[in-house]
Coordinates of N, CA and C in Angstrom, one line a residue:
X1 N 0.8 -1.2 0.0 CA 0.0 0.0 0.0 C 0.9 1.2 0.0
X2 N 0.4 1.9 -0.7 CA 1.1 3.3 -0.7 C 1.0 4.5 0.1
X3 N 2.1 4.8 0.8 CA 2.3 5.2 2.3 C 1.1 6.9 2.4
X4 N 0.5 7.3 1.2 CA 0.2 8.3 1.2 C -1.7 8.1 1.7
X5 N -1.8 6.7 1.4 CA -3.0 6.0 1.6 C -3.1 5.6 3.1
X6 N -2.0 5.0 3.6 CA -1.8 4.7 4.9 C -1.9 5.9 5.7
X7 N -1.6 7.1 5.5 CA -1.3 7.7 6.4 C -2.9 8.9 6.1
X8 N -3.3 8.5 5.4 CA -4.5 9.2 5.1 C -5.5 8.2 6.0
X9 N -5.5 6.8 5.7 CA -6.2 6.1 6.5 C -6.2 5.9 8.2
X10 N -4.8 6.1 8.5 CA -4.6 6.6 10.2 C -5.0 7.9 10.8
X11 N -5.2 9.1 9.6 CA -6.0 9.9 9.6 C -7.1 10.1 9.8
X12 N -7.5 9.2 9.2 CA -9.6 9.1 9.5 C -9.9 8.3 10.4
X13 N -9.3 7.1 10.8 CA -9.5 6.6 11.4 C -9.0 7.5 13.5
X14 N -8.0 8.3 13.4 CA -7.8 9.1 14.5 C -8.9 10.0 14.6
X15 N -9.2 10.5 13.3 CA -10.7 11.9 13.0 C -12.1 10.9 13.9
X16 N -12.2 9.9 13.5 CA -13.0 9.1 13.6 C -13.6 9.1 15.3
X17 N -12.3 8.6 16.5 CA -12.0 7.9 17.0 C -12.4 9.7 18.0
X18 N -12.3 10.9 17.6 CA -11.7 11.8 18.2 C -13.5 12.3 18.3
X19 N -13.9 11.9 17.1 CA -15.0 12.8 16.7 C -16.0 12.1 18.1
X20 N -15.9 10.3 17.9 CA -17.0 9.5 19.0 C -16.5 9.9 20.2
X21 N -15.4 9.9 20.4 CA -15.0 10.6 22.1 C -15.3 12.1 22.4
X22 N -15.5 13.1 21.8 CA -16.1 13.9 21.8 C -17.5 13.9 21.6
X23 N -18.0 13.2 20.9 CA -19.5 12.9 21.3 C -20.0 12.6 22.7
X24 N -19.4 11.6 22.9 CA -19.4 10.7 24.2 C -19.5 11.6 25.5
X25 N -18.6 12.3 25.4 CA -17.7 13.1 26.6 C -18.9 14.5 26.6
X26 N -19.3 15.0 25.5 CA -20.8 15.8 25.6 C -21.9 15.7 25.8
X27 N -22.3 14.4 25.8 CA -23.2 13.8 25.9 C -23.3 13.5 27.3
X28 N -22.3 12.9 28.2 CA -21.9 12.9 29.3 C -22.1 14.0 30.4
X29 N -21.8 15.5 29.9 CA -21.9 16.7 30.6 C -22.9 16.8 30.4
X30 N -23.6 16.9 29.1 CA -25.6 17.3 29.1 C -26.0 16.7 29.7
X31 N -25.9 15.3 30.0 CA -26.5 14.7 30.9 C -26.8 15.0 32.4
X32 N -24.9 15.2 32.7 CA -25.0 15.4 34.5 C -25.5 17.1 34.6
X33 N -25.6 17.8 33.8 CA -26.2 19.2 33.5 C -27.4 19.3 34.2
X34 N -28.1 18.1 32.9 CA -29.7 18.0 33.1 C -29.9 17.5 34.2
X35 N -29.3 16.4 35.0 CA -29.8 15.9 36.3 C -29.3 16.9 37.1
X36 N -28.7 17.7 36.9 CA -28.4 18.4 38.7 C -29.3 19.6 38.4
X37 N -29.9 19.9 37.2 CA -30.5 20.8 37.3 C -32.3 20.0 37.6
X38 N -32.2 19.0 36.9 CA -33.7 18.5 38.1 C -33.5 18.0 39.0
X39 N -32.5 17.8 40.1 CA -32.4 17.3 41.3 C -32.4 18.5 42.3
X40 N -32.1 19.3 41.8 CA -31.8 20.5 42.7 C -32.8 21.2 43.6
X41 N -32.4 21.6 44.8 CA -34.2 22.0 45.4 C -34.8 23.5 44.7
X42 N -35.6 23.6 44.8 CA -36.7 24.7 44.0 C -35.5 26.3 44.3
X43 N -35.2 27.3 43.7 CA -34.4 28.4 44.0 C -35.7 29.1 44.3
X44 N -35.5 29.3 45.6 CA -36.4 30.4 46.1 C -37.0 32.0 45.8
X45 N -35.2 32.3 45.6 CA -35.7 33.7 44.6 C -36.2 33.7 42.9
X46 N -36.1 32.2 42.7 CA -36.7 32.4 41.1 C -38.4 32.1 41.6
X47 N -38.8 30.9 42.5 CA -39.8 31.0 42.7 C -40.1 32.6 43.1
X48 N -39.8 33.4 44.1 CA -40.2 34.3 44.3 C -40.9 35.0 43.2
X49 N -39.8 35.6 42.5 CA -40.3 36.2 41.5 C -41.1 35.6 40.3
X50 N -41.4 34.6 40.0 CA -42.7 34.2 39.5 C -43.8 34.0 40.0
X51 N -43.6 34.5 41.7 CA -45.4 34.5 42.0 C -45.4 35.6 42.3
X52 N -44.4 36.6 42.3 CA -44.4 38.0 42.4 C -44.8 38.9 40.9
X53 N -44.7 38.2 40.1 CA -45.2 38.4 38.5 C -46.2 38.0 38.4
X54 N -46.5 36.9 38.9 CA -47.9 36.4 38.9 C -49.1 37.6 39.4
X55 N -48.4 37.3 40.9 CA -49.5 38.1 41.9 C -49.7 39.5 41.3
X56 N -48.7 40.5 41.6 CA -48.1 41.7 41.3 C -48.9 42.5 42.2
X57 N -48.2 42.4 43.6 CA -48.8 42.6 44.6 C -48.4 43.8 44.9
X58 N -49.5 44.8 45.5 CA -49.5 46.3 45.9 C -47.9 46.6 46.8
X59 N -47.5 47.7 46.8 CA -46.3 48.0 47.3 C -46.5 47.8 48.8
X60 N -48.0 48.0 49.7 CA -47.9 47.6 50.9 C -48.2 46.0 51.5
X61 N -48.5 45.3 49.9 CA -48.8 44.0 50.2 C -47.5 43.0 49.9
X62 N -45.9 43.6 49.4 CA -45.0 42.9 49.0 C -44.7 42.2 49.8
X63 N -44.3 43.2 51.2 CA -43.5 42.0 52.2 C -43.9 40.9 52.5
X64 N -45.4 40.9 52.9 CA -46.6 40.0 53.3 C -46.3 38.8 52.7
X65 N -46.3 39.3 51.2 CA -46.8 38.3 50.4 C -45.1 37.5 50.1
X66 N -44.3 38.6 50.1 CA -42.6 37.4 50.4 C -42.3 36.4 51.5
X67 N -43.2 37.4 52.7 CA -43.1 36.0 53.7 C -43.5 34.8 53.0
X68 N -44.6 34.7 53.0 CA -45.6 33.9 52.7 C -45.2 32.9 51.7
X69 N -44.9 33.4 50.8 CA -44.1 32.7 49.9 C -42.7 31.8 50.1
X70 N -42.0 32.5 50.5 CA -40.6 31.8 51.7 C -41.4 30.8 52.2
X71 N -41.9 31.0 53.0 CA -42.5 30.0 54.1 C -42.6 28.4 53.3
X72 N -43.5 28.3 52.4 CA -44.2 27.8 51.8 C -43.1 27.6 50.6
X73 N -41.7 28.1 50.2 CA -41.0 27.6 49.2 C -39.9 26.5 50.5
X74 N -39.9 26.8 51.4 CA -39.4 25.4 52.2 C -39.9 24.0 52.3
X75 N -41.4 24.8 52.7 CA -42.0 23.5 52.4 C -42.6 22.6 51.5
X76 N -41.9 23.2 50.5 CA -42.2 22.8 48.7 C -41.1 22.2 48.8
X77 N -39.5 22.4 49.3 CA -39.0 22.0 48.9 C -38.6 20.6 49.6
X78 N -39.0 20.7 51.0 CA -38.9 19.6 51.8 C -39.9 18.0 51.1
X79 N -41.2 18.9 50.5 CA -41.9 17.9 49.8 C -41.2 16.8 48.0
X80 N -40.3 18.1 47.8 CA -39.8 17.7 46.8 C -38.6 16.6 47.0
X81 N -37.9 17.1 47.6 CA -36.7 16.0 48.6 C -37.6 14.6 48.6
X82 N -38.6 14.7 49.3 CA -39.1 13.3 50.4 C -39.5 12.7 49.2
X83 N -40.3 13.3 48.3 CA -41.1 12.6 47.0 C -39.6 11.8 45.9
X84 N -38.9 12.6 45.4 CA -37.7 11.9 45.0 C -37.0 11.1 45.7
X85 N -36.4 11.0 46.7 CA -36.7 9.9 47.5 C -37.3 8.7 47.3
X86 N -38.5 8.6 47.8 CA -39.9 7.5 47.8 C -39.9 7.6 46.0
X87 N -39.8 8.0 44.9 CA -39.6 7.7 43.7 C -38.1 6.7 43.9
X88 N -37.6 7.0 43.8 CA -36.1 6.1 43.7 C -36.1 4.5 44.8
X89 N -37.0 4.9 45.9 CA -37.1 3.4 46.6 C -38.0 2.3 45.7
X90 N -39.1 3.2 44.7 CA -40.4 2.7 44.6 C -39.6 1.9 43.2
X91 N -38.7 2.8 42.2 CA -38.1 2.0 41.3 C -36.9 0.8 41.8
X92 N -36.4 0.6 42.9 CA -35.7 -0.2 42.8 C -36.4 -1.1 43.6
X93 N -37.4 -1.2 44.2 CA -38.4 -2.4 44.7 C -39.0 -3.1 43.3
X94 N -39.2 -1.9 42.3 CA -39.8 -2.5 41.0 C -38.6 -3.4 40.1
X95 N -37.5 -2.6 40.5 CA -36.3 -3.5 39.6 C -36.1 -5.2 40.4
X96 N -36.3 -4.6 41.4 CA -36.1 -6.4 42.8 C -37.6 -6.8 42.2
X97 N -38.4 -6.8 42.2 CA -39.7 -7.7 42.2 C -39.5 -8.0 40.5
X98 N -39.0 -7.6 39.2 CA -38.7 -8.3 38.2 C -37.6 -8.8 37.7
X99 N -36.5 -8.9 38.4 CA -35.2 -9.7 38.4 C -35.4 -11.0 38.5
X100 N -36.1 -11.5 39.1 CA -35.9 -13.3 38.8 C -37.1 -13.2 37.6
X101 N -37.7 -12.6 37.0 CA -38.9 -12.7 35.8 C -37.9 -12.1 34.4
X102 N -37.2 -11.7 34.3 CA -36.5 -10.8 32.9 C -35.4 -11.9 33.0
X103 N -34.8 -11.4 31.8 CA -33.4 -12.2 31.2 C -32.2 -10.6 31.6
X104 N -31.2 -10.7 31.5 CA -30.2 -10.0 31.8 C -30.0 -8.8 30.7
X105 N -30.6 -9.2 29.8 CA -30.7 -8.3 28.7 C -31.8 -7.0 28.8
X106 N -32.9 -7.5 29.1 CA -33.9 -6.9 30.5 C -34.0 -6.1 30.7
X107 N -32.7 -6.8 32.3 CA -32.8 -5.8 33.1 C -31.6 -4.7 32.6
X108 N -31.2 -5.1 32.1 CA -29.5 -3.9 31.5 C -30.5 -2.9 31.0
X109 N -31.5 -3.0 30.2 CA -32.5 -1.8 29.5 C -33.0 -0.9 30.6
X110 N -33.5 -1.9 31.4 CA -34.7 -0.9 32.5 C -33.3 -0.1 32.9
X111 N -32.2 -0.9 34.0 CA -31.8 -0.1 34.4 C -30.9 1.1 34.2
X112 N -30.5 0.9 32.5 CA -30.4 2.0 31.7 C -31.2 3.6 31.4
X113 N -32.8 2.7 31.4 CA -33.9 3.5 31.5 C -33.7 4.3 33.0
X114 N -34.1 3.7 33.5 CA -34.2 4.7 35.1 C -33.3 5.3 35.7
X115 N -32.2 4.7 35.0 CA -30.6 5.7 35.5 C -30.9 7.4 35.2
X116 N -31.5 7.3 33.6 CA -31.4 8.5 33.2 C -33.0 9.3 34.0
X117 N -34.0 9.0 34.3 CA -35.2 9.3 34.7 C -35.0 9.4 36.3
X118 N -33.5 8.8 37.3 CA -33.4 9.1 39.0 C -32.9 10.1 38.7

């Protein structure tokens, strides 16, 4: 073979090699992006100001209505915690109760599936 071919071919084949690990490796950060941005607890001051846009509450009704809101973005957020949580127990009881029923092939799907969805 003629060395101009060889070295064209270790070329594409490097382009190749560079292009899927770069894929890979992006695909990887969107990922952990996306999950920590849905795992995260609720930001209080963005909630704020979307029920302060919502409400658009009189200049003597703001503070009132910031308490109130605080208050209640805690307890949103405690609820949000506890509920992910009890989602993540409820899927791995569901993965234990069809493990002796699937083939290994199966379960590698689901728990592919639910990796990305905990």
């Amino acid at each position: 073979m003629n060395i101009k071919i060889k070295s064209a071919i270790v070329l594409l084949i490097t382009l190749a090699i560079g292009l899927g690990l770069g894929m890979q490796i992006d695909r990887m950060i969107l990922k952990k992006k996306i999950r920590e941005r849905v795992h995260r607890p609720p930001d209080s001051r963005l909630f704020m100001r979307i029920f302060e846009r919502i409400i658009q509450p009189e200049e003597s009704q703001r503070e009132q209505v910031r308490q109130i809101i605080q208050e209640h973005t805690k307890r949103l957020a405690r609820i949000d915690s506890t509920a992910r949580s009890q989602f993540a127990e409820a899927l791995d009881s569901l993965r234990h109760d069809l493990k002796p029923v699937l083939s290994q092939e199966q379960l590698d799907r689901i728990k592919e599936h639910t990796e990305r969805i905990e």
